[in-house]
Short mmCIF file of C-alpha atoms (C1' of nucleotides) in Angstrom, two decimals:
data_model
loop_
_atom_site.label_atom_id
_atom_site.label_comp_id
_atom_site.label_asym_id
_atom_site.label_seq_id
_atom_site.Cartn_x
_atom_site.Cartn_y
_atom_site.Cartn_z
CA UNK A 132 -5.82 -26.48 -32.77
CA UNK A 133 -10.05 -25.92 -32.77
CA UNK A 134 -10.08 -27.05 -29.50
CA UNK A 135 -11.53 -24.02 -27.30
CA UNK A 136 -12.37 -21.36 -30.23
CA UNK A 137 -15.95 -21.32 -29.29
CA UNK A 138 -16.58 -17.04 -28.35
CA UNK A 139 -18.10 -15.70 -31.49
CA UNK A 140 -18.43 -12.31 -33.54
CA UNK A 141 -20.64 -10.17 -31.52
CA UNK A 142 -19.93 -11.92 -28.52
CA UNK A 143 -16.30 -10.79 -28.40
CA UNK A 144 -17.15 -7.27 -29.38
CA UNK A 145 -19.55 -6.55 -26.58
CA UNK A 146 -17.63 -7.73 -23.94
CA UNK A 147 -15.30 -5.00 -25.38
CA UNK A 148 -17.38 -2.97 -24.92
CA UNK A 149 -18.37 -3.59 -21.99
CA UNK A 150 -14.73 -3.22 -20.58
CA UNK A 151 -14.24 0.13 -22.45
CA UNK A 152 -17.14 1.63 -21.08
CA UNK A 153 -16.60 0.24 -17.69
CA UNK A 154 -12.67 2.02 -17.99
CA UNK A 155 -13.87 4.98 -18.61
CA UNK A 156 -16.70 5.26 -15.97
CA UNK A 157 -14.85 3.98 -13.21
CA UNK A 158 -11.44 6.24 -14.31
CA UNK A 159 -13.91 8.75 -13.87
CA UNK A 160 -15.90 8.41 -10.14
CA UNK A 161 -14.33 5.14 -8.95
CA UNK A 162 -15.96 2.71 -7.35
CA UNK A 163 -19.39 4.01 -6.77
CA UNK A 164 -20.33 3.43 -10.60
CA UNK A 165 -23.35 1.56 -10.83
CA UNK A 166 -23.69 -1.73 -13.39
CA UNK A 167 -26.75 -0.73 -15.18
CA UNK A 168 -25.02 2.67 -15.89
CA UNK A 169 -22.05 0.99 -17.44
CA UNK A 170 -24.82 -1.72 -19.48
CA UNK A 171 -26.36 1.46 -20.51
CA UNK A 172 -22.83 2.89 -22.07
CA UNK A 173 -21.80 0.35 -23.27
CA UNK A 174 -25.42 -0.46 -25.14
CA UNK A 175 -25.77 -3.70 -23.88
CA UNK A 176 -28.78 -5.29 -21.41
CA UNK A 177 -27.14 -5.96 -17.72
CA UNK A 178 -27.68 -9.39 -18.51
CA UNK A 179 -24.99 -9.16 -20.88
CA UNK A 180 -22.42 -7.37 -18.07
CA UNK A 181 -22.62 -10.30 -16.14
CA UNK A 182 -22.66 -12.92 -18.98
CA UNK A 183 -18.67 -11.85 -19.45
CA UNK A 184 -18.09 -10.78 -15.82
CA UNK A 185 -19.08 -12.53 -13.01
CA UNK A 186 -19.60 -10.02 -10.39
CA UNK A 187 -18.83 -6.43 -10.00
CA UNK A 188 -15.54 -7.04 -8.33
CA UNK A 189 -14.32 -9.21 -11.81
CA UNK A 190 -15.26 -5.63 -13.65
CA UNK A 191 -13.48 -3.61 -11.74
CA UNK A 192 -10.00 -5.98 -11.91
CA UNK A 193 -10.69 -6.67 -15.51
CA UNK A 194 -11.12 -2.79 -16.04
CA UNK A 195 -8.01 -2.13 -14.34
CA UNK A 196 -5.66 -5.06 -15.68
CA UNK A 197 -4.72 -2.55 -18.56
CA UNK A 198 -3.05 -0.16 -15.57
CA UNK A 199 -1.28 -2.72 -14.47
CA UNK A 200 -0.08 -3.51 -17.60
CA UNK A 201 1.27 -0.42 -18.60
CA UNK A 202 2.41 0.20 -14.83
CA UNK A 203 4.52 -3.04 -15.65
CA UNK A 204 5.70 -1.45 -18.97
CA UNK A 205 6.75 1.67 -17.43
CA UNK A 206 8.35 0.05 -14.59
CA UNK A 207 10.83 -2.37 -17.04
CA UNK A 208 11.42 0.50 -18.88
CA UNK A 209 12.07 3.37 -16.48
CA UNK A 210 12.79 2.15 -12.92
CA UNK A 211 15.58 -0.51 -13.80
CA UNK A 212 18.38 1.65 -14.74
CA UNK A 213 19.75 4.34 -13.00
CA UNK A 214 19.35 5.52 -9.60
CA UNK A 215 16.08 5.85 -7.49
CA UNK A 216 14.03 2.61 -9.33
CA UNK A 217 11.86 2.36 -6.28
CA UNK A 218 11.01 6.09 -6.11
CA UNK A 219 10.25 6.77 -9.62
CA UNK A 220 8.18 3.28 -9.59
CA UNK A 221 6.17 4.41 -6.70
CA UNK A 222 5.66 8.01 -7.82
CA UNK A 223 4.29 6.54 -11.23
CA UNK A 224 2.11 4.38 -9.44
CA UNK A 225 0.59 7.63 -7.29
CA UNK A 226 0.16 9.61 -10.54
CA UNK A 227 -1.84 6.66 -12.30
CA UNK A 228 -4.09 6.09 -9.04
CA UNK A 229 -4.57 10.13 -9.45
CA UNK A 230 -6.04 9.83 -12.82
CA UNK A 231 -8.17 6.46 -12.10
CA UNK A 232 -10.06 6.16 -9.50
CA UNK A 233 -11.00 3.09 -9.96
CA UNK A 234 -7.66 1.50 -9.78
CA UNK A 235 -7.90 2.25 -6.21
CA UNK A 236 -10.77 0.18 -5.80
CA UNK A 237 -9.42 -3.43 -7.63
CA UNK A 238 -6.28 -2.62 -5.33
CA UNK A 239 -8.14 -2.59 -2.74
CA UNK A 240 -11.20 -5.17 -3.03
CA UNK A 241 -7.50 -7.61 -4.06
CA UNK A 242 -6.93 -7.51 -0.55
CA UNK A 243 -10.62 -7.61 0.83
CA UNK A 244 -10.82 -10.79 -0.63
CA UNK A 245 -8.61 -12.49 1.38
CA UNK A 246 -6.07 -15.04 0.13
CA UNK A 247 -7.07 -15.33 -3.49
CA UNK A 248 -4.69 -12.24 -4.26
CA UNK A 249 -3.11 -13.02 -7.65
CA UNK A 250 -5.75 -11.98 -9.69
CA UNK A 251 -5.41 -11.36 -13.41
CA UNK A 252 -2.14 -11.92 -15.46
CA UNK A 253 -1.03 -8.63 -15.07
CA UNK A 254 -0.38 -8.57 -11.68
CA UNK A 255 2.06 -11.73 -11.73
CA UNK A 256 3.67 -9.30 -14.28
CA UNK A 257 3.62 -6.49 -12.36
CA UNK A 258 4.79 -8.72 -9.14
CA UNK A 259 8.24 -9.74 -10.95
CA UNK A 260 9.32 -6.35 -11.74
CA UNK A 261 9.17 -4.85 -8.68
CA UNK A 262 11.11 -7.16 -6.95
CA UNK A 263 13.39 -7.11 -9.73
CA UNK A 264 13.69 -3.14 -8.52
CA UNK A 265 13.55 -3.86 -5.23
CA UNK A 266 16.70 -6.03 -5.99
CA UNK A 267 18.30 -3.60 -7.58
CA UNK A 268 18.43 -0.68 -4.74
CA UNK A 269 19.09 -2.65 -2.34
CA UNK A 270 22.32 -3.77 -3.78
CA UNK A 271 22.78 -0.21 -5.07
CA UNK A 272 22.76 0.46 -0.96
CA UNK A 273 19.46 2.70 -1.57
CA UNK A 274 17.54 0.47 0.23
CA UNK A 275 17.45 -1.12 3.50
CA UNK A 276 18.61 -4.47 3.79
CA UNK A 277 15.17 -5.99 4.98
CA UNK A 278 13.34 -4.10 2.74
CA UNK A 279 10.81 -6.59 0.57
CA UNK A 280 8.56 -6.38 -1.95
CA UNK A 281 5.37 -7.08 0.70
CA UNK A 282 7.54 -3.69 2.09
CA UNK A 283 6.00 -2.15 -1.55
CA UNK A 284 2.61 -3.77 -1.42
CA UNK A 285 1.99 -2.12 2.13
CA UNK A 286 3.05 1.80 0.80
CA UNK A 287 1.11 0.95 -2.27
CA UNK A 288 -2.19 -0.14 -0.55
CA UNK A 289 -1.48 3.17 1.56
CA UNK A 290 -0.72 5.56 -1.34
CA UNK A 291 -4.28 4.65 -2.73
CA UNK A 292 -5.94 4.85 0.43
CA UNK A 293 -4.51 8.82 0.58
CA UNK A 294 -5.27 9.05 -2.85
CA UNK A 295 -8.33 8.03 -2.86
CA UNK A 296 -10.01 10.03 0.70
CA UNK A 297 -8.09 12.78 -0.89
CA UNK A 298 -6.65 13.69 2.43
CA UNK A 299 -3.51 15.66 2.32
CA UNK A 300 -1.17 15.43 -0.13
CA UNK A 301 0.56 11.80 -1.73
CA UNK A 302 3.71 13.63 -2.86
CA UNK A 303 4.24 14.07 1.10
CA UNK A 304 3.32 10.48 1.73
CA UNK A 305 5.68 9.17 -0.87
CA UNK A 306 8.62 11.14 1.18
CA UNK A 307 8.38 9.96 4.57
CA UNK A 308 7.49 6.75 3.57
CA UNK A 309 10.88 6.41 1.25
CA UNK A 310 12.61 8.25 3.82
CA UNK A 311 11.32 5.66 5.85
CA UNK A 312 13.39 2.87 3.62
CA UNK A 313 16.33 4.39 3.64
CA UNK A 314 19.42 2.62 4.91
CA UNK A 315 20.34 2.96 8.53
CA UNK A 316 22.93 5.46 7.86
CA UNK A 317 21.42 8.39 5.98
CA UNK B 221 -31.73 27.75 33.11
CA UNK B 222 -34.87 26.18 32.06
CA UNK B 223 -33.53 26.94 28.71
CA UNK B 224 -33.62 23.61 26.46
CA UNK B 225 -33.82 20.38 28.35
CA UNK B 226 -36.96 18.74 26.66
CA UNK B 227 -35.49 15.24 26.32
CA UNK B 228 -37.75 13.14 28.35
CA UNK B 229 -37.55 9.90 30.77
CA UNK B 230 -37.23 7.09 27.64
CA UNK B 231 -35.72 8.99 24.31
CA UNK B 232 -32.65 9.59 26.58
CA UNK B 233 -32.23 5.78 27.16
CA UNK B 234 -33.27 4.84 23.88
CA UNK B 235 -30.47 6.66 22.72
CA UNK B 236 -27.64 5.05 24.96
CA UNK B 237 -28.93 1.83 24.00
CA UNK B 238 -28.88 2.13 20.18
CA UNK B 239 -25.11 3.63 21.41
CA UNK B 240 -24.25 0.49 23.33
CA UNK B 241 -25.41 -1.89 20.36
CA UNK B 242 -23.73 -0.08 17.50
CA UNK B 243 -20.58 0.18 19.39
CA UNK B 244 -20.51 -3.50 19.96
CA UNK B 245 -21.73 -4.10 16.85
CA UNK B 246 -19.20 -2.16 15.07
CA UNK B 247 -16.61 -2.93 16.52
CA UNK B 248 -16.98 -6.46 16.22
CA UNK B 249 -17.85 -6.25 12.35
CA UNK B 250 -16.47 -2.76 11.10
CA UNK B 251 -18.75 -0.83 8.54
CA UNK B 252 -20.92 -3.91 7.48
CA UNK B 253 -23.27 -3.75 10.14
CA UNK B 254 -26.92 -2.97 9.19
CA UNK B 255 -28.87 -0.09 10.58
CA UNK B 256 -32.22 -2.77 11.36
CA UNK B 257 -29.63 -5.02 12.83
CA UNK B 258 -28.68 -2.34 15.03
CA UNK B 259 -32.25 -1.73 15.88
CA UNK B 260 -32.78 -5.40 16.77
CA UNK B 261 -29.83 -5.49 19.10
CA UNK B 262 -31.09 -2.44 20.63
CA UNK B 263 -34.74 -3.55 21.32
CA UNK B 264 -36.17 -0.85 19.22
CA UNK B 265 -37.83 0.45 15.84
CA UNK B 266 -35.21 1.70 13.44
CA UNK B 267 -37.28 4.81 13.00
CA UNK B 268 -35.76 5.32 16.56
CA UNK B 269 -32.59 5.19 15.16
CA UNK B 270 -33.37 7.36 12.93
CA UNK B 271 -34.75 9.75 15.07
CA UNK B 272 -31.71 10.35 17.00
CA UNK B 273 -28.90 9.97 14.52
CA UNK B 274 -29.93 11.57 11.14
CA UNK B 275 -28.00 8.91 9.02
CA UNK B 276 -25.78 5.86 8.94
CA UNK B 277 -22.99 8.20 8.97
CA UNK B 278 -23.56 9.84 12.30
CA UNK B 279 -24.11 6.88 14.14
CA UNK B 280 -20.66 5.69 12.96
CA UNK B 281 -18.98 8.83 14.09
CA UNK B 282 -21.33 9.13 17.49
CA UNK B 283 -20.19 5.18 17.90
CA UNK B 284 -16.10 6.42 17.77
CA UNK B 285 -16.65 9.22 19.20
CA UNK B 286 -15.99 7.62 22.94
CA UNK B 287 -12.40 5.68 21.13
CA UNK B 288 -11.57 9.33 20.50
CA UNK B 289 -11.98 10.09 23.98
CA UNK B 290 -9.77 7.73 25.10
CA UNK B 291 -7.38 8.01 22.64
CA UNK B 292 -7.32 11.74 24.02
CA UNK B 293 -6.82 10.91 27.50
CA UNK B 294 -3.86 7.46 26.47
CA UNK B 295 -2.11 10.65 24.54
CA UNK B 296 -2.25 13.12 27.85
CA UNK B 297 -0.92 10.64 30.24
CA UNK B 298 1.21 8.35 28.01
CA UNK B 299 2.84 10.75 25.61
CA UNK B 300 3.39 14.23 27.09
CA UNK B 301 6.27 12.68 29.05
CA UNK B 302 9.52 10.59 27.97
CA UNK B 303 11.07 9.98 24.83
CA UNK B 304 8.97 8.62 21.54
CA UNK B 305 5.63 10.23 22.23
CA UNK B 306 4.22 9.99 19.04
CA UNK B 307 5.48 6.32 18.79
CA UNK B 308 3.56 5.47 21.49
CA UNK B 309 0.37 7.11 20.41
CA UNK B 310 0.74 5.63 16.95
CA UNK B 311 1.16 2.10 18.09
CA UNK B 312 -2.00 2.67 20.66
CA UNK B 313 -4.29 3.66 17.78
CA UNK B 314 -2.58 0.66 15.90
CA UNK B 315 -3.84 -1.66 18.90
CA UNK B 316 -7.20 0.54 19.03
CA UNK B 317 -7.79 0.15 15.24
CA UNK B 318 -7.09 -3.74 15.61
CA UNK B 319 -9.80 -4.11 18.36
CA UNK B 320 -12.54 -1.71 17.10
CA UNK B 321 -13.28 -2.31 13.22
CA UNK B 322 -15.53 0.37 13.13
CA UNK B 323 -13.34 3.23 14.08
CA UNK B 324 -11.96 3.06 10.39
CA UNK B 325 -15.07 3.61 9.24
CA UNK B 326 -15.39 6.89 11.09
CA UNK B 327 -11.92 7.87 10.41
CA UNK B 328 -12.31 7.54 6.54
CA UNK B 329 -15.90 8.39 6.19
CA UNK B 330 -14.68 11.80 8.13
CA UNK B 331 -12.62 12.41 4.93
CA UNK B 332 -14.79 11.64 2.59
CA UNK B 333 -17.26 14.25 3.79
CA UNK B 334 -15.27 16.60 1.98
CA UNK B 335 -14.05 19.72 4.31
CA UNK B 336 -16.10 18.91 7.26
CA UNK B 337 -13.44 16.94 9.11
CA UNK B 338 -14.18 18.67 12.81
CA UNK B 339 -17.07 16.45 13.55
CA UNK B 340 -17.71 15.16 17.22
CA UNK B 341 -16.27 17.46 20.24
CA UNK B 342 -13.68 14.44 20.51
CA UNK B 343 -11.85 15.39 17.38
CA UNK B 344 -10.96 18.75 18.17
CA UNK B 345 -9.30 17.59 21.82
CA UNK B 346 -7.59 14.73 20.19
CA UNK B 347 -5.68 17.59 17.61
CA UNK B 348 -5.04 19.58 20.58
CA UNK B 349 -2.80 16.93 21.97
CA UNK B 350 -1.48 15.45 18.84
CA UNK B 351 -0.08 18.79 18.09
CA UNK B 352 1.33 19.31 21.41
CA UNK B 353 2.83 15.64 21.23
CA UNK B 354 4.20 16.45 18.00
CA UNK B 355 5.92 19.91 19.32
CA UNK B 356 7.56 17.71 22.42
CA UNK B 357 9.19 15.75 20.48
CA UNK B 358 10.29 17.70 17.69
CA UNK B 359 12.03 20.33 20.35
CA UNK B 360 13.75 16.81 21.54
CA UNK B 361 14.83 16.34 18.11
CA UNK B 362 13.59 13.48 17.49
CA UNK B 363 11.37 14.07 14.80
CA UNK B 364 11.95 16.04 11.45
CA UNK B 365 11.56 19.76 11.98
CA UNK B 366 8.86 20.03 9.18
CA UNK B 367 6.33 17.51 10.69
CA UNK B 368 3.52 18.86 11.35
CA UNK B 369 -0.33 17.43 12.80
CA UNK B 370 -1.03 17.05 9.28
CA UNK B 371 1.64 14.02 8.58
CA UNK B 372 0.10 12.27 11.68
CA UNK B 373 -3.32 12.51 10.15
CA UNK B 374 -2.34 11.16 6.76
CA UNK B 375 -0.15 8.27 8.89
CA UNK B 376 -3.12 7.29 10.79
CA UNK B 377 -5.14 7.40 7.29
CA UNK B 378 -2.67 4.93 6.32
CA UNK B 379 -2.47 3.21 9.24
CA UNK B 380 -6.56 2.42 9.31
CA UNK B 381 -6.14 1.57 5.94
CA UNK B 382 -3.57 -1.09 6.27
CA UNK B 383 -5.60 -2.56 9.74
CA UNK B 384 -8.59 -2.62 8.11
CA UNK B 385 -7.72 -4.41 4.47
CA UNK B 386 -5.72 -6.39 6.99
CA UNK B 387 -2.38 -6.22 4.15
CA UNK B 388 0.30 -7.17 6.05
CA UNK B 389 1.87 -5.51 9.51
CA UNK B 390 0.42 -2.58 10.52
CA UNK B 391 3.35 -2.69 12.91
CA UNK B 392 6.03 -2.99 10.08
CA UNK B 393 4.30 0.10 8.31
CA UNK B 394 4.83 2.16 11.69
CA UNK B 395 8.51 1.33 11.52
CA UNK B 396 8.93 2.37 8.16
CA UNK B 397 6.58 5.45 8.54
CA UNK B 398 8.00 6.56 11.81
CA UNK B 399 11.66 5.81 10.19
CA UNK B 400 10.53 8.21 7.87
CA UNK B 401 10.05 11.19 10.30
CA UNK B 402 13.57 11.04 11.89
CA UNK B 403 15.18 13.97 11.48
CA UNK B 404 17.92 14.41 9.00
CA UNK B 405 21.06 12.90 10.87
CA UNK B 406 19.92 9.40 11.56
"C1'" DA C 197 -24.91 -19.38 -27.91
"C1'" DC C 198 -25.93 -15.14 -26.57
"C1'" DC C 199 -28.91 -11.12 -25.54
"C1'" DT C 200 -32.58 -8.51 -23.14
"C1'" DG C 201 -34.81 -6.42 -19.39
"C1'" DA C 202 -38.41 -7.36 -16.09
"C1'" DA C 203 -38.29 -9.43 -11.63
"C1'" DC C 204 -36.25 -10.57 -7.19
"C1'" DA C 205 -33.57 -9.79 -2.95
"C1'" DC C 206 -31.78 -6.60 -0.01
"C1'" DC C 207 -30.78 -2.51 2.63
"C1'" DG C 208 -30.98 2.57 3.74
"C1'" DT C 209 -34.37 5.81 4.82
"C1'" DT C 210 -39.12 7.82 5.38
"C1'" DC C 211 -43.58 8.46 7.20
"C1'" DA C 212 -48.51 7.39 8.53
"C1'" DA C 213 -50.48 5.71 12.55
"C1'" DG C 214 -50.32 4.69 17.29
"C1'" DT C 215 -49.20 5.79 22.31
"C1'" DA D 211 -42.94 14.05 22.09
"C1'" DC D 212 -41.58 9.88 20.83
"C1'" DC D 213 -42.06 5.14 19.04
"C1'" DT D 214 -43.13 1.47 15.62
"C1'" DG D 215 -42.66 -1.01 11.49
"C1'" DA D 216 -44.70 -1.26 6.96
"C1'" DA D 217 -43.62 1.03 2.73
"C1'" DC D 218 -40.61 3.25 -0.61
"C1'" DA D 219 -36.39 3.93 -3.34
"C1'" DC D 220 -32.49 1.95 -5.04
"C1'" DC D 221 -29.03 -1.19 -6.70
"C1'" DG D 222 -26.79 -5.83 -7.38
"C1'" DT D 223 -27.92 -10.02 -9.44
"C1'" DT D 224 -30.85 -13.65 -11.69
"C1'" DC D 225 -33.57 -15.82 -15.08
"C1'" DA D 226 -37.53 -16.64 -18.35
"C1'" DA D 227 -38.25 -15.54 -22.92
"C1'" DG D 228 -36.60 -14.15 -27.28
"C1'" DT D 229 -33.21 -14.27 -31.30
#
DNA sequence: ACCTGAACACCGTTCAAGT
DNA sequence: ACCTGAACACCGTTCAAGT
């Protein structure tokens, strides 16, 4: 089983680091966090940030592969029993992109980079539940009939573009665009 | 009336020309243009470009402001009479936004400068209209009686957003969206 | 192996000099 | 007055040297 064990002590550790401090910063002001502020947090040489990360775009999707994660957790948990799945999942996912900003921007550079969207693990993850949900209201009748998880995708990328200019208010959003999957008859 | 007309022979042109290159240059490539780039396409220094437009910014927004213009005048012609108005001034800024990359970048740089959304002259036409369209249609019923000018703004947020990442239909989005303002009784 | 940080490339913006 | 373009500031990324 030695066959790929290579990554040693302080190796490890300050790529930690480096992901910890990168969290935080970007949580903080999003995307416009430089990479020699984050090497200075995290106490490493920039060298180091991309020694573990290729580019600034693998930061940002690494840093915000935990959100996804728990996103995923919260969505088996919570949106898979009882009424509403899709609404509670989607109102989660607005509160989350309120707190980080820099979720906004790995949701967003996902799609710049056309094609190659399945990024990290989590978002596989994160893929299956929601059309698990999906699934679910639909054959609950909450849901139109043609509604898809791509249907999901779309409000997503559009709840973090309103989130994230700050203009009006999400909550509003989140209504007419639900409203908006309602079955035909209301 | 001698008041203010300094402007002499050249600066004028030199003006309209760095205006006919970005706009051509933006639209074909969105917000990645360069400001020397524009320059060269124009046939002049960028400190000419600077000269006229203060920053990158401005030119951007100077650059849209004639889409905004038209979009005013499609809206007074096309949507002040019939059923659907607002449909059919969403779906032309749909087919605008697909032709001219750079009017995104106006639209969401104009929220990002915080509170100073009423740039160009352009802008404050264009709301005249959209709230007039917006009025039609709700006294037809055909619209929710709580939208206001503000839900169009944050659907044509979304609406940029979803052109310019290029996720999916911007057309499905305006079904679900405009699904979304129908009032009450489907 | 991995780390550091000076160095390089690049782009927005400014400004001294020219007309 | 206005124009030009070299120069400056800044940030992402690389790489020679060190451990």
């Amino acid at each position: 089983m030695s066959t790929e064990r290579r990554t040693r002590a302080d190796a490890e550790r300050n790529r930690e680091r480096v992901l910890e401090a990168a969290r935080a910063l970007f949580a903080e002001r999003g995307d416009q966090v430089q990479l020699p502020e984050v090497a200075r947090a995290a106490g490493v040489g920039v060298g180091t940030v991309y020694r573990h990360f290729p580019d600034r775009a693998a930061l940002v999707e690494a840093a915000a592969e935990q959100r996804f994660a728990e996103i995923e957790h919260y969505a088996r948990t919570r949106c898979l029993a009882g009424p509403a799945g899709l609404r509670r999942y989607l109102e989660h996912v607005g509160e989350v992109l309120s707190r980080d900003r820099g979720l906004s921007a790995a949701i967003e550079a996902a799609r710049g980079t056309a094609g190659s969207e399945p990024r990290g693990e989590a978002r596989a993850g994160l893929e299956a539940v929601v059309a698990e949900v999906v699934a679910r209201d639909r054959a609950a009748g909450e849901l139109r009939d043609d509604c898809t998880v791509a249907d999901v995708y779309l409000l997503v990328g559009c709840l973090s573009a309103v989130v994230r200019t700050g203009s009006g208010d999400w909550r509003r959003f989140l209504d007419l665009a639900l409203h908006g999957l309602l079955p035909r008859a209301d």
